[in-house]
Coordinates of C-alpha atoms in Angstrom, one line a residue:
M19 CA 103.4 63.0 18.4
R20 CA 100.9 62.2 15.8
C21 CA 100.7 58.8 14.1
R22 CA 99.0 57.5 10.9
F23 CA 98.4 54.1 9.6
R24 CA 100.4 53.9 6.5
L25 CA 99.3 50.4 5.2
V26 CA 96.5 48.2 6.7
G27 CA 96.1 44.6 6.0
T28 CA 92.8 42.8 4.9
N29 CA 92.2 40.9 7.9
I30 CA 92.6 44.3 10.0
V31 CA 90.3 46.1 7.8
R32 CA 87.6 43.3 8.1
N33 CA 88.0 43.5 12.0
F34 CA 87.5 47.1 11.9
G35 CA 84.9 47.3 9.4
R36 CA 86.5 49.7 7.1
D37 CA 89.9 50.6 5.6
V38 CA 91.7 52.9 8.0
T39 CA 94.9 53.3 5.6
G40 CA 96.0 56.9 5.9
C41 CA 94.0 57.8 8.8
L42 CA 95.4 59.3 12.0
F43 CA 95.2 57.5 15.5
E44 CA 92.7 60.2 16.4
E45 CA 90.6 59.2 13.8
V46 CA 90.6 55.5 14.7
F47 CA 90.9 55.1 18.4
L48 CA 87.3 55.7 19.9
S49 CA 88.3 56.5 23.6
P50 CA 90.8 59.0 24.9
D51 CA 92.1 56.3 27.1
K52 CA 92.8 53.9 24.4
L53 CA 94.5 56.7 22.3
K54 CA 96.7 57.6 25.3
A55 CA 97.6 54.0 25.8
E56 CA 98.4 53.6 22.2
R57 CA 100.4 57.0 22.1
A58 CA 102.6 55.7 25.5
Q59 CA 103.1 52.3 23.6
I60 CA 104.3 54.0 20.5
A61 CA 106.4 56.5 22.4
R62 CA 108.2 53.9 24.2
V63 CA 109.2 51.8 21.2
V64 CA 110.5 55.2 19.7
Q65 CA 112.5 56.1 23.0
T66 CA 113.9 52.5 23.7
R67 CA 114.1 51.5 20.0
E68 CA 113.2 48.1 21.3
R69 CA 110.3 45.9 20.3
S70 CA 107.2 45.7 22.1
V71 CA 104.7 42.8 22.1
V72 CA 101.1 43.7 23.4
R73 CA 98.0 41.6 24.0
D74 CA 94.7 43.4 24.3
C75 CA 91.1 43.4 23.1
L76 CA 90.1 45.0 19.9
N77 CA 88.8 48.7 20.3
I78 CA 86.0 48.2 18.0
P79 CA 82.4 48.5 19.4
G80 CA 80.8 44.9 19.5
R81 CA 84.2 43.2 18.7
Q82 CA 85.9 43.8 22.1
F83 CA 85.7 40.1 22.8
I84 CA 88.4 39.5 20.0
T85 CA 91.8 39.2 21.8
V86 CA 94.9 40.4 19.6
T87 CA 98.4 39.9 20.1
R88 CA 100.4 42.8 18.2
T89 CA 104.2 43.2 17.9
L90 CA 105.5 46.6 17.3
L91 CA 108.9 46.9 15.6
P92 CA 110.9 50.0 15.4
L93 CA 112.4 51.2 11.9
A94 CA 115.0 53.8 11.4
G95 CA 115.8 55.3 8.1
N96 CA 119.1 56.6 9.4
G97 CA 120.0 53.5 11.2
C98 CA 119.4 55.2 14.4
D99 CA 116.4 57.4 14.9
V100 CA 113.0 55.7 14.9
D101 CA 110.9 57.3 12.2
M102 CA 108.5 54.5 11.5
I103 CA 107.0 51.3 13.3
L104 CA 106.0 48.1 11.9
S105 CA 103.1 46.7 13.6
Y106 CA 102.2 43.1 13.0
S107 CA 99.0 41.8 14.6

């Protein structure tokens, strides 16, 4: 499963220090452990079709002290199969 950031808000861009719109997760998540955890989180939302709320520290060098609460909402173009996830931080 490969995921891409489709649209990234201004505050997230400010925290990342760059605009990651259009980037694949592999290009943004710095450690293999964080990437693996993110993929597992996304897979769970896709499989269960249920929202997820996660609280974690930013995955940005020098900014790990910033705590973020993020909600993942499954979206399905056909009303059944999750094909997009709306993330709100």
